[in-house]
Coordinates of C-alpha atoms and ligand atoms in Angstrom, one line a residue:
M1 CA 0.0 0.0 0.0
S2 CA 1.3 3.5 -0.8
S3 CA 2.0 5.8 2.0
L4 CA -1.1 7.5 3.3
T5 CA -0.3 11.0 2.0
D6 CA 0.4 9.5 -1.5
Q7 CA -3.1 8.1 -1.8
N8 CA -5.4 9.7 -4.3
A9 CA -8.2 10.3 -1.9
W10 CA -5.8 12.0 0.6
K11 CA -4.6 14.3 -2.1
K12 CA -8.1 15.2 -3.1
L13 CA -9.0 15.7 0.5
T14 CA -6.1 18.1 0.8
S15 CA -7.4 20.3 -2.0
H16 CA -11.0 19.9 -0.8
Y17 CA -10.0 21.0 2.6
A18 CA -8.5 24.2 1.1
S19 CA -11.8 24.9 -0.6
I20 CA -14.1 24.5 2.5
Q21 CA -11.9 25.3 5.5
S22 CA -13.1 28.9 5.6
K23 CA -16.8 28.1 5.2
H24 CA -19.0 28.5 8.2
L25 CA -21.5 26.0 9.5
R26 CA -24.1 28.8 9.4
E27 CA -23.6 28.9 5.6
F28 CA -24.0 25.2 5.3
F29 CA -27.2 25.1 7.3
D30 CA -28.6 28.2 5.5
S31 CA -28.0 26.8 2.1
D32 CA -29.7 23.4 2.8
N33 CA -32.6 23.2 5.1
Q34 CA -32.4 19.4 5.1
R35 CA -28.8 19.3 6.2
G36 CA -29.7 17.9 9.7
Q37 CA -31.5 15.0 8.0
K38 CA -28.9 14.5 5.3
F39 CA -26.1 14.1 7.7
S40 CA -27.6 11.8 10.3
L41 CA -27.8 8.1 10.8
D42 CA -30.1 5.9 12.8
A43 CA -28.6 2.5 13.5
C44 CA -28.4 0.0 16.3
G45 CA -30.7 2.2 18.4
I46 CA -28.2 5.1 18.2
F47 CA -29.1 8.2 16.4
L48 CA -26.0 10.0 15.2
D49 CA -26.4 13.6 14.0
Y50 CA -23.2 14.6 12.4
S51 CA -24.5 17.6 10.5
K52 CA -22.8 20.0 12.7
N53 CA -19.4 19.0 11.3
R54 CA -17.4 21.1 8.8
I55 CA -18.2 18.8 5.9
T56 CA -20.1 18.7 2.7
G57 CA -21.4 15.6 0.8
E58 CA -18.1 15.7 -1.1
T59 CA -16.1 15.5 2.2
I60 CA -17.9 12.4 3.1
D61 CA -17.5 10.9 -0.4
L62 CA -13.8 11.6 -0.3
L63 CA -13.4 10.2 3.3
L64 CA -15.2 7.1 2.2
D65 CA -12.8 6.8 -0.8
L66 CA -9.9 7.1 1.6
A67 CA -11.4 4.2 3.6
R68 CA -11.7 2.1 0.5
E69 CA -8.3 3.0 -0.7
S70 CA -7.0 2.0 2.7
K71 CA -8.8 -1.3 2.3
L72 CA -10.9 -0.8 5.4
P73 CA -13.5 -3.4 4.6
E74 CA -10.8 -6.0 4.0
R75 CA -9.1 -5.0 7.3
I76 CA -12.4 -5.3 9.2
E77 CA -12.8 -8.8 7.8
A78 CA -9.3 -9.7 8.6
M79 CA -9.7 -8.6 12.2
M80 CA -13.0 -10.4 12.7
T81 CA -11.9 -13.7 11.1
G82 CA -8.9 -14.0 13.3
E83 CA -6.0 -13.0 11.0
K84 CA -2.9 -12.1 13.0
I85 CA -3.3 -8.4 12.4
N86 CA -1.4 -7.5 15.6
I87 CA 1.8 -8.0 13.7
T88 CA 4.2 -6.7 16.3
E89 CA 3.1 -9.3 18.7
D90 CA 2.0 -11.9 16.2
R91 CA -1.5 -12.1 17.5
A92 CA -5.0 -12.3 16.3
V93 CA -7.3 -9.5 17.5
L94 CA -10.6 -11.0 18.5
H95 CA -12.4 -9.0 21.1
T96 CA -15.4 -9.4 18.8
A97 CA -15.2 -13.2 19.5
L98 CA -16.0 -12.4 23.2
R99 CA -19.5 -11.5 22.2
A100 CA -20.0 -14.1 19.4
P101 CA -23.1 -16.2 19.6
R102 CA -22.6 -19.7 21.0
D103 CA -23.0 -21.4 17.6
A104 CA -20.5 -19.1 15.8
E105 CA -17.2 -20.5 14.5
I106 CA -14.0 -18.4 14.7
I107 CA -10.8 -20.3 14.0
V108 CA -7.5 -19.3 15.6
D109 CA -4.5 -21.6 15.1
G110 CA -6.8 -24.3 13.7
E111 CA -9.2 -24.2 16.7
N112 CA -12.7 -22.8 17.1
I113 CA -12.4 -20.4 20.0
V114 CA -16.1 -19.7 20.5
P115 CA -16.8 -22.8 22.8
E116 CA -14.0 -21.7 25.1
V117 CA -15.4 -18.2 25.3
H118 CA -18.8 -19.5 26.3
A119 CA -17.3 -22.0 28.7
V120 CA -15.7 -19.1 30.6
L121 CA -18.9 -17.1 30.4
D122 CA -20.8 -20.0 31.9
K123 CA -18.2 -20.5 34.6
M124 CA -18.5 -16.8 35.5
S125 CA -22.3 -17.0 35.6
S126 CA -22.2 -20.0 38.0
F127 CA -19.7 -18.2 40.2
C128 CA -21.9 -15.0 40.3
D129 CA -24.9 -17.2 41.2
S130 CA -23.0 -18.8 44.0
I131 CA -21.9 -15.3 45.4
T132 CA -25.4 -13.8 45.2
S133 CA -27.2 -16.8 46.6
G134 CA -24.7 -16.9 49.5
D135 CA -23.6 -20.5 48.6
W136 CA -20.0 -19.1 48.3
T137 CA -18.9 -18.2 51.8
G138 CA -15.8 -16.7 53.2
H139 CA -13.3 -18.3 55.5
T140 CA -15.5 -17.7 58.6
G141 CA -18.6 -19.0 56.8
K142 CA -20.1 -15.6 56.1
P143 CA -21.5 -14.7 52.6
I144 CA -19.6 -12.3 50.5
R145 CA -20.8 -8.7 50.6
N146 CA -17.9 -6.7 49.3
I147 CA -16.2 -7.1 45.9
V148 CA -12.8 -5.4 45.4
N149 CA -11.5 -5.5 41.9
V150 CA -7.7 -5.1 41.8
G151 CA -6.3 -4.2 38.4
I152 CA -5.0 -1.4 36.3
G153 CA -5.4 -0.1 32.8
G154 CA -7.7 -2.3 30.8
S155 CA -8.1 -4.5 33.9
D156 CA -9.6 -1.6 35.8
L157 CA -10.9 1.2 33.5
G158 CA -13.5 -1.0 31.8
P159 CA -14.7 -2.7 35.0
V160 CA -15.0 0.6 36.9
M161 CA -16.6 2.4 34.0
A162 CA -19.1 -0.3 33.4
Y163 CA -19.9 -0.5 37.1
E164 CA -20.6 3.2 37.3
A165 CA -22.5 3.2 34.0
L166 CA -24.8 0.4 35.0
K167 CA -25.2 1.1 38.6
H168 CA -28.9 1.7 38.1
Y169 CA -29.1 -2.1 37.3
A170 CA -26.7 -3.2 40.0
N171 CA -27.3 -5.5 42.9
R172 CA -27.2 -3.1 45.8
D173 CA -26.6 -5.8 48.4
L174 CA -23.0 -5.9 47.2
T175 CA -20.5 -3.2 47.7
F176 CA -18.0 -2.7 44.9
R177 CA -14.6 -1.1 45.1
F178 CA -11.8 -0.7 42.5
V179 CA -8.2 -0.5 43.4
S180 CA -5.7 0.4 40.7
N181 CA -3.0 2.9 41.7
V182 CA 0.2 1.6 43.3
D183 CA -0.2 4.5 45.7
G184 CA -1.1 2.7 49.0
T185 CA -3.8 5.3 49.6
D186 CA -5.9 3.7 46.9
F187 CA -5.9 0.3 48.7
V188 CA -6.2 1.7 52.2
E189 CA -9.2 3.9 51.4
A190 CA -10.9 1.2 49.3
T191 CA -10.8 -1.3 52.1
A192 CA -10.9 1.0 55.2
D193 CA -14.6 0.3 56.0
L194 CA -14.8 -3.3 54.8
N195 CA -15.0 -6.5 56.9
A196 CA -12.4 -8.9 55.7
D197 CA -14.6 -12.0 56.3
E198 CA -17.2 -10.7 53.8
T199 CA -14.7 -9.4 51.2
L200 CA -13.8 -11.0 47.9
F201 CA -10.7 -9.8 46.0
I202 CA -10.8 -10.1 42.2
I203 CA -7.2 -9.9 41.0
A204 CA -7.6 -8.8 37.4
S205 CA -4.4 -8.9 35.3
K206 CA -4.0 -10.3 31.9
T207 CA -0.3 -10.9 32.5
F208 CA -0.4 -11.3 36.3
T209 CA 2.9 -9.5 36.4
T210 CA 1.9 -5.9 36.4
Q211 CA 3.8 -4.1 39.2
E212 CA 0.8 -2.1 40.5
T213 CA -1.6 -4.9 40.5
M214 CA 0.7 -7.5 42.0
T215 CA 1.7 -5.0 44.8
N216 CA -1.9 -4.3 45.6
A217 CA -2.7 -8.0 45.4
H218 CA 0.0 -8.8 47.9
S219 CA -1.2 -6.0 50.2
A220 CA -4.7 -7.4 49.9
R221 CA -3.5 -10.8 51.0
E222 CA -1.7 -9.4 54.0
W223 CA -4.7 -7.3 54.9
L224 CA -7.0 -10.3 54.7
L225 CA -4.8 -12.6 56.7
K226 CA -4.1 -9.9 59.3
N227 CA -7.8 -9.1 59.7
L228 CA -8.9 -12.7 59.8
G229 CA -6.0 -13.9 61.9
A230 CA -6.1 -16.8 59.5
D231 CA -3.7 -19.0 57.7
Q232 CA -3.0 -19.1 53.9
S233 CA -6.0 -21.4 53.4
A234 CA -8.3 -18.4 53.7
V235 CA -6.9 -17.0 50.4
A236 CA -8.8 -19.6 48.4
K237 CA -12.2 -18.3 49.8
H238 CA -11.4 -14.6 49.3
F239 CA -9.4 -14.4 46.1
V240 CA -10.2 -15.1 42.5
A241 CA -8.1 -14.3 39.5
L242 CA -8.9 -13.0 36.0
S243 CA -5.9 -13.7 33.8
T244 CA -4.3 -15.4 30.9
N245 CA -1.4 -16.6 33.0
A246 CA -2.3 -19.7 35.0
D247 CA 1.3 -20.2 36.2
E248 CA 1.6 -16.8 37.9
V249 CA -1.9 -17.2 39.3
S250 CA -1.1 -20.4 41.1
K251 CA 2.3 -19.0 42.2
F252 CA 0.4 -16.2 43.9
G253 CA -1.6 -18.9 45.8
I254 CA -4.9 -18.7 44.0
D255 CA -6.4 -22.0 43.0
T256 CA -6.6 -22.1 39.2
D257 CA -10.2 -23.5 39.7
N258 CA -10.9 -20.0 40.9
M259 CA -9.3 -18.4 37.8
F260 CA -11.3 -17.1 34.9
G261 CA -9.3 -17.2 31.8
F262 CA -9.0 -15.3 28.6
W263 CA -6.6 -15.3 25.7
D264 CA -3.7 -13.4 24.1
W265 CA -6.0 -12.4 21.3
V266 CA -7.9 -10.0 23.7
G267 CA -6.1 -6.8 24.3
G268 CA -6.2 -5.3 27.8
R269 CA -8.2 -2.2 26.7
Y270 CA -10.6 -4.4 24.7
S271 CA -11.2 -6.8 27.5
M272 CA -14.1 -5.5 29.6
D273 CA -16.5 -8.1 28.1
S274 CA -14.1 -11.0 28.8
A275 CA -13.5 -12.5 32.2
I276 CA -12.2 -9.1 33.1
G277 CA -15.9 -8.2 33.3
L278 CA -16.5 -10.5 36.3
S279 CA -17.2 -7.5 38.6
T280 CA -19.6 -6.1 36.0
M281 CA -21.4 -9.5 35.9
L282 CA -21.5 -9.6 39.7
A283 CA -23.1 -6.2 39.7
I284 CA -25.7 -6.6 37.0
G285 CA -26.1 -10.3 37.0
P286 CA -25.4 -12.9 34.3
D287 CA -28.5 -11.9 32.3
G288 CA -27.6 -8.2 32.4
F289 CA -24.0 -9.1 31.3
R290 CA -25.4 -11.2 28.3
E291 CA -27.6 -8.3 27.4
M292 CA -24.5 -6.1 27.3
L293 CA -22.7 -8.6 25.1
A294 CA -25.7 -8.6 22.8
G295 CA -25.3 -4.9 22.4
F296 CA -21.6 -5.3 21.6
R297 CA -22.6 -7.9 19.1
E298 CA -25.2 -5.8 17.4
M299 CA -22.6 -3.1 16.8
D300 CA -20.0 -5.6 15.6
E301 CA -22.4 -6.9 13.0
H302 CA -23.3 -3.4 12.0
Y303 CA -19.6 -2.5 11.5
R304 CA -19.0 -5.6 9.5
T305 CA -22.0 -5.5 7.2
A306 CA -23.4 -1.9 6.9
P307 CA -22.3 0.0 3.8
L308 CA -19.5 2.4 4.7
E309 CA -21.7 5.5 4.2
K310 CA -24.2 4.1 6.7
N311 CA -21.7 2.8 9.2
L312 CA -21.6 4.5 12.6
P313 CA -18.0 3.5 13.6
V314 CA -16.7 4.2 10.1
L315 CA -18.2 7.7 10.0
L316 CA -17.1 8.6 13.5
G317 CA -13.6 7.3 12.8
L318 CA -13.3 9.1 9.5
L319 CA -14.5 12.4 11.0
T320 CA -11.7 12.1 13.6
V321 CA -9.2 11.6 10.8
W322 CA -10.7 14.7 9.0
Y323 CA -10.2 17.0 12.0
T324 CA -6.9 15.5 13.1
D325 CA -5.1 15.6 9.8
F326 CA -6.7 18.4 7.8
F327 CA -7.9 20.9 10.5
G328 CA -4.9 20.1 12.8
A329 CA -7.2 19.4 15.7
Q330 CA -5.1 18.1 18.6
T331 CA -7.9 16.8 20.8
T332 CA -11.4 15.4 20.8
A333 CA -13.8 16.0 23.7
V334 CA -16.3 13.3 24.7
L335 CA -19.1 14.8 26.7
P336 CA -21.7 12.4 28.0
Y337 CA -24.9 14.0 29.3
D338 CA -25.5 11.2 31.8
Q339 CA -24.0 11.1 35.2
Y340 CA -23.7 7.3 35.0
L341 CA -21.2 7.7 32.2
K342 CA -18.9 9.8 34.3
R343 CA -16.0 7.4 33.8
F344 CA -16.6 6.9 30.1
P345 CA -14.1 9.6 29.0
A346 CA -11.4 8.1 31.2
Y347 CA -12.2 4.6 29.8
L348 CA -12.0 6.0 26.2
Q349 CA -8.6 7.6 26.9
Q350 CA -6.9 4.2 27.2
L351 CA -9.0 2.7 24.4
T352 CA -8.2 5.5 21.9
M353 CA -4.7 6.8 22.9
E354 CA -3.1 3.5 23.9
S355 CA -4.4 2.1 20.6
N356 CA -3.5 4.9 18.1
G357 CA -1.0 6.9 20.0
K358 CA 1.7 5.6 17.5
S359 CA 4.1 7.2 15.1
I360 CA 5.4 4.1 13.3
T361 CA 3.4 2.5 10.5
L362 CA 2.8 -1.2 10.0
S363 CA 5.7 -1.2 7.5
G364 CA 8.0 0.3 10.0
D365 CA 8.1 3.9 8.7
H366 CA 7.7 7.1 10.6
V367 CA 4.4 8.7 9.9
D368 CA 4.3 12.1 8.1
Y369 CA 0.9 13.0 9.4
D370 CA -0.8 13.2 12.8
T371 CA -2.3 10.1 14.5
S372 CA -4.6 9.8 17.5
P373 CA -5.9 13.0 19.0
I374 CA -6.0 13.4 22.8
Y375 CA -9.3 12.3 24.1
W376 CA -10.8 13.9 27.2
G377 CA -14.1 14.9 28.7
E378 CA -16.4 15.2 31.6
P379 CA -20.1 14.6 32.0
G380 CA -22.4 17.4 31.1
T381 CA -23.5 19.8 32.5
N382 CA -20.4 20.0 34.8
G383 CA -18.0 20.6 32.0
Q384 CA -20.0 23.6 30.9
H385 CA -19.1 25.4 34.1
S386 CA -15.5 24.5 33.7
F387 CA -13.7 24.1 30.3
Y388 CA -16.5 24.8 27.8
Q389 CA -15.4 28.5 27.8
L390 CA -12.3 27.4 25.9
I391 CA -14.2 25.2 23.5
H392 CA -16.5 28.2 22.6
Q393 CA -14.1 31.0 22.5
G394 CA -10.5 29.7 22.8
T395 CA -7.9 29.3 20.1
H396 CA -8.2 25.5 19.7
L397 CA -10.5 23.7 17.5
I398 CA -12.0 20.9 19.6
P399 CA -14.4 18.5 17.9
C400 CA -16.9 17.3 20.5
D401 CA -19.0 14.1 20.8
F402 CA -22.1 14.8 22.8
I403 CA -23.9 11.7 24.1
A404 CA -27.5 12.2 25.2
F405 CA -30.4 10.0 26.3
A406 CA -34.1 10.7 25.8
K407 CA -35.1 8.9 29.0
S408 CA -33.6 9.5 32.4
L409 CA -33.0 6.5 34.6
N410 CA -33.8 8.8 37.5
P411 CA -36.7 11.0 36.4
I412 CA -37.3 13.6 39.0
G413 CA -39.0 16.9 38.3
D414 CA -37.8 18.5 35.1
H415 CA -34.1 17.7 35.6
H416 CA -33.9 15.6 32.4
D417 CA -35.5 18.2 30.1
K418 CA -33.0 20.8 31.5
L419 CA -30.1 18.4 31.1
T420 CA -31.1 17.6 27.5
A421 CA -31.8 21.3 26.7
N422 CA -28.3 22.0 27.7
V423 CA -26.7 19.4 25.4
F424 CA -28.7 20.5 22.4
A425 CA -27.9 24.2 23.3
Q426 CA -24.2 23.5 23.4
G427 CA -24.2 21.8 20.0
E428 CA -26.2 24.7 18.5
A429 CA -24.0 27.4 20.2
L430 CA -20.8 25.8 19.1
A431 CA -22.0 25.5 15.5
M432 CA -23.8 28.7 15.0
G433 CA -22.1 31.1 17.4
K434 CA -23.3 34.6 17.8
T435 CA -22.3 37.4 15.4
R436 CA -21.1 40.9 16.3
Q437 CA -24.3 42.2 14.9
Q438 CA -26.4 40.0 17.1
V439 CA -24.3 41.1 20.1
L440 CA -24.7 44.8 19.2
D441 CA -28.4 44.4 18.6
E442 CA -28.7 43.2 22.2
G443 CA -27.5 46.6 23.3
T444 CA -23.9 45.5 24.2
P445 CA -21.5 48.5 24.2
E446 CA -19.1 48.6 21.2
E447 CA -16.0 48.0 23.4
L448 CA -17.5 44.9 25.0
A449 CA -18.8 43.4 21.7
P450 CA -15.6 41.5 20.7
H451 CA -15.7 39.7 24.1
R452 CA -19.2 38.6 23.6
V453 CA -19.0 37.4 20.0
F454 CA -19.0 33.6 19.5
E455 CA -17.3 32.7 16.3
G456 CA -19.1 29.4 16.1
N457 CA -18.1 27.0 13.4
R458 CA -17.0 24.6 16.1
P459 CA -17.9 21.0 15.1
S460 CA -19.7 18.4 17.1
N461 CA -21.5 15.0 16.8
T462 CA -24.6 14.3 18.8
L463 CA -25.4 10.7 19.7
L464 CA -29.0 10.5 20.9
I465 CA -30.1 7.2 22.4
E466 CA -33.4 6.3 24.1
K467 CA -31.9 5.3 27.4
L468 CA -28.8 3.8 29.0
T469 CA -29.1 0.0 29.4
P470 CA -26.5 -2.8 29.5
A471 CA -27.1 -3.4 25.7
V472 CA -26.6 0.3 25.0
L473 CA -23.4 0.4 26.9
G474 CA -22.2 -2.5 24.9
K475 CA -23.1 -0.7 21.7
L476 CA -21.4 2.5 22.7
V477 CA -18.2 0.8 23.7
A478 CA -18.1 -1.3 20.5
L479 CA -18.8 1.9 18.5
Y480 CA -15.7 3.6 19.9
E481 CA -13.6 0.4 19.6
H482 CA -14.4 0.2 15.9
S483 CA -14.0 3.9 15.4
V484 CA -10.5 3.5 16.8
F485 CA -9.9 0.6 14.4
T486 CA -11.1 2.7 11.5
Q487 CA -8.7 5.4 12.4
G488 CA -5.8 3.0 12.9
V489 CA -6.4 1.5 9.5
I490 CA -6.3 4.9 7.8
W491 CA -3.2 5.9 9.7
Q492 CA -1.6 2.4 9.0
V493 CA -0.6 1.9 12.6
N494 CA -1.1 -1.2 14.8
P495 CA -3.8 -0.2 17.3
F496 CA -3.2 -3.4 19.3
D497 CA 0.2 -3.1 20.8
Q498 CA 1.5 -0.7 23.4
W499 CA 5.3 -0.7 23.4
G500 CA 5.2 3.0 24.5
V501 CA 4.4 2.0 28.1
E502 CA 7.4 -0.3 28.5
L503 CA 10.3 2.1 29.0
G504 CA 8.8 3.8 32.0
K505 CA 7.9 0.4 33.6
V506 CA 11.5 -0.9 33.1
L507 CA 13.1 2.3 34.6
A508 CA 10.7 2.3 37.6
K509 CA 11.7 -1.3 38.4
K510 CA 15.3 -0.2 38.3
I511 CA 14.7 2.8 40.5
V512 CA 12.7 1.0 43.3
P513 CA 15.9 -0.6 44.8
E514 CA 17.8 2.7 44.4
L515 CA 15.2 4.5 46.5
Q516 CA 15.8 1.8 49.2
S517 CA 19.6 2.0 49.3
S518 CA 22.4 4.5 49.2
D519 CA 24.1 3.0 46.2
Q520 CA 25.8 5.2 43.7
L521 CA 23.4 6.5 41.0
Q522 CA 24.0 6.5 37.3
H523 CA 21.1 8.4 35.8
D524 CA 21.2 11.9 34.3
S525 CA 21.9 14.7 36.8
S526 CA 18.2 15.6 37.1
T527 CA 17.0 12.1 37.9
N528 CA 20.0 11.5 40.3
Q529 CA 19.2 14.7 42.1
L530 CA 15.5 13.8 42.5
I531 CA 16.4 10.3 43.9
E532 CA 18.9 11.8 46.3
R533 CA 16.5 14.4 47.6
Y534 CA 13.8 11.7 48.0
R535 CA 16.3 9.5 50.0
N536 CA 17.0 12.4 52.3
L537 CA 13.4 13.4 52.8
K538 CA 11.7 10.0 53.1
Ligands
LIG1 O1 -0.5 0.1 30.5 C1 -0.1 -1.0 29.8 C2 -0.9 -2.2 30.0 O2 -0.3 -3.3 29.5 C3 -2.3 -2.1 29.4 O3 -2.4 -2.3 28.1 C4 -3.1 -3.1 30.2 O4 -4.5 -2.9 30.1 C5 -2.6 -2.8 31.6 O5 -1.2 -2.5 31.4 C6 -2.7 -3.9 32.6 O6 -2.1 -5.1 32.3 P1 -2.5 -6.4 33.0 O7 -3.9 -6.7 32.8 O8 -1.6 -7.4 32.3 O9 -2.2 -6.2 34.4

């Protein structure tokens, strides 16, 4: 494949950008009173209005040409049929198999992996039933009331996001805590008010070697044994593991019968619907979890089969490429107007940036274009009283994804209409702005007018969905997973490795003993100085 910037569609997009970059969204809407309808799509129960983007029909046609020239449909097929598209780790990429129906067949290294997927799901379901029924008891015979998920990155962000997102559907008899940071405060605060004899630790780690998780897991074991005054045998009743590494799990002292496995073809940030979702399943029950998986599956099928121009993840992904590479946008804001989705932006940060935060292509060349934007966000309306000022009047172009729901899960008074009015208002204000004439017509003094002008022409997508359910959460996550893949294909990077996290990990391991000794240091003068000062102050 030719380098991205040599592609025909890319070249055409470059000159097309020059012809429309100064056009205002006001002009686009004024010249076509059906623009809203023309640039919206209703699929999988998600209504995407993308008309408030700085695009014309030609932009979309050219972006779709770019997708075809980049062989996006073939790449989707390659991913979903188990080709080893994670070439730097020689692995298939099959998070979509985690939600495949029981009778599906997906072959990896000559074996159909779907029965294994369902065997783990069935084992998770039985385990959840034994916890909620009280059949599973702790070391002193008491039922489990507290679930502490210990993990980090993909072994934490998905579980904690899903727990928060689906709290409305959660079993309130169980208390859930999530410990991720190696900062001891995280563990101490998470467990401070828990009774050890009613607490189950889920040690979630694909590799079972991650420094943060293993440190927290060892502290959890010490905490448990200290509080129960018990011997090692108590561990079996209070610890389960979610991992691909049975050897390390058993070395830690967890019976592999109490291990829920997954596979190297599931990336950490794509694993919330694997065994890593055990805490989610405990919270919403096996049926709720399967409902979530069905939502994922619906989006997978849509991504695989819908024509590119009617394909939600394809459109979202291509729009991100459009702003990143042609408008030079550095960031994308994700703004869910639902308090339950408060951790969704944090979850998306790993999904998007650990996937496409790359600068080397699949053929080993340095890119000569920008790749992943920085994703960030907060739930509405809180963000409005914080950083929206910059989105409206600052110097950066920040494409926004607004996520809104027609029905509240907690309908009280007119809260929900007010919430929804705000999300619609923000999209409108960003796009249309307010002209100097409008400002003056309101009686604003001349000298203040420039401060009160809103340029507008700031793009956004609005996703409007009936209500937040487990299935909808599955669809939303899969939508962004596949949008990320779409972007990665265009940028010709591997979205499924994360070599960029290694160097810091290795250096931290080297520095730990240096903090605990007075040995001679051999870092740069800055790092040496910081270590020495820490040694003196600690
Ligand atoms: O941050 C790097 C990373 O490898 C992530 O990709 C992963 O989700 C996280 O660490 C946790 O890894 P593990 O599940 O193996 O503990």
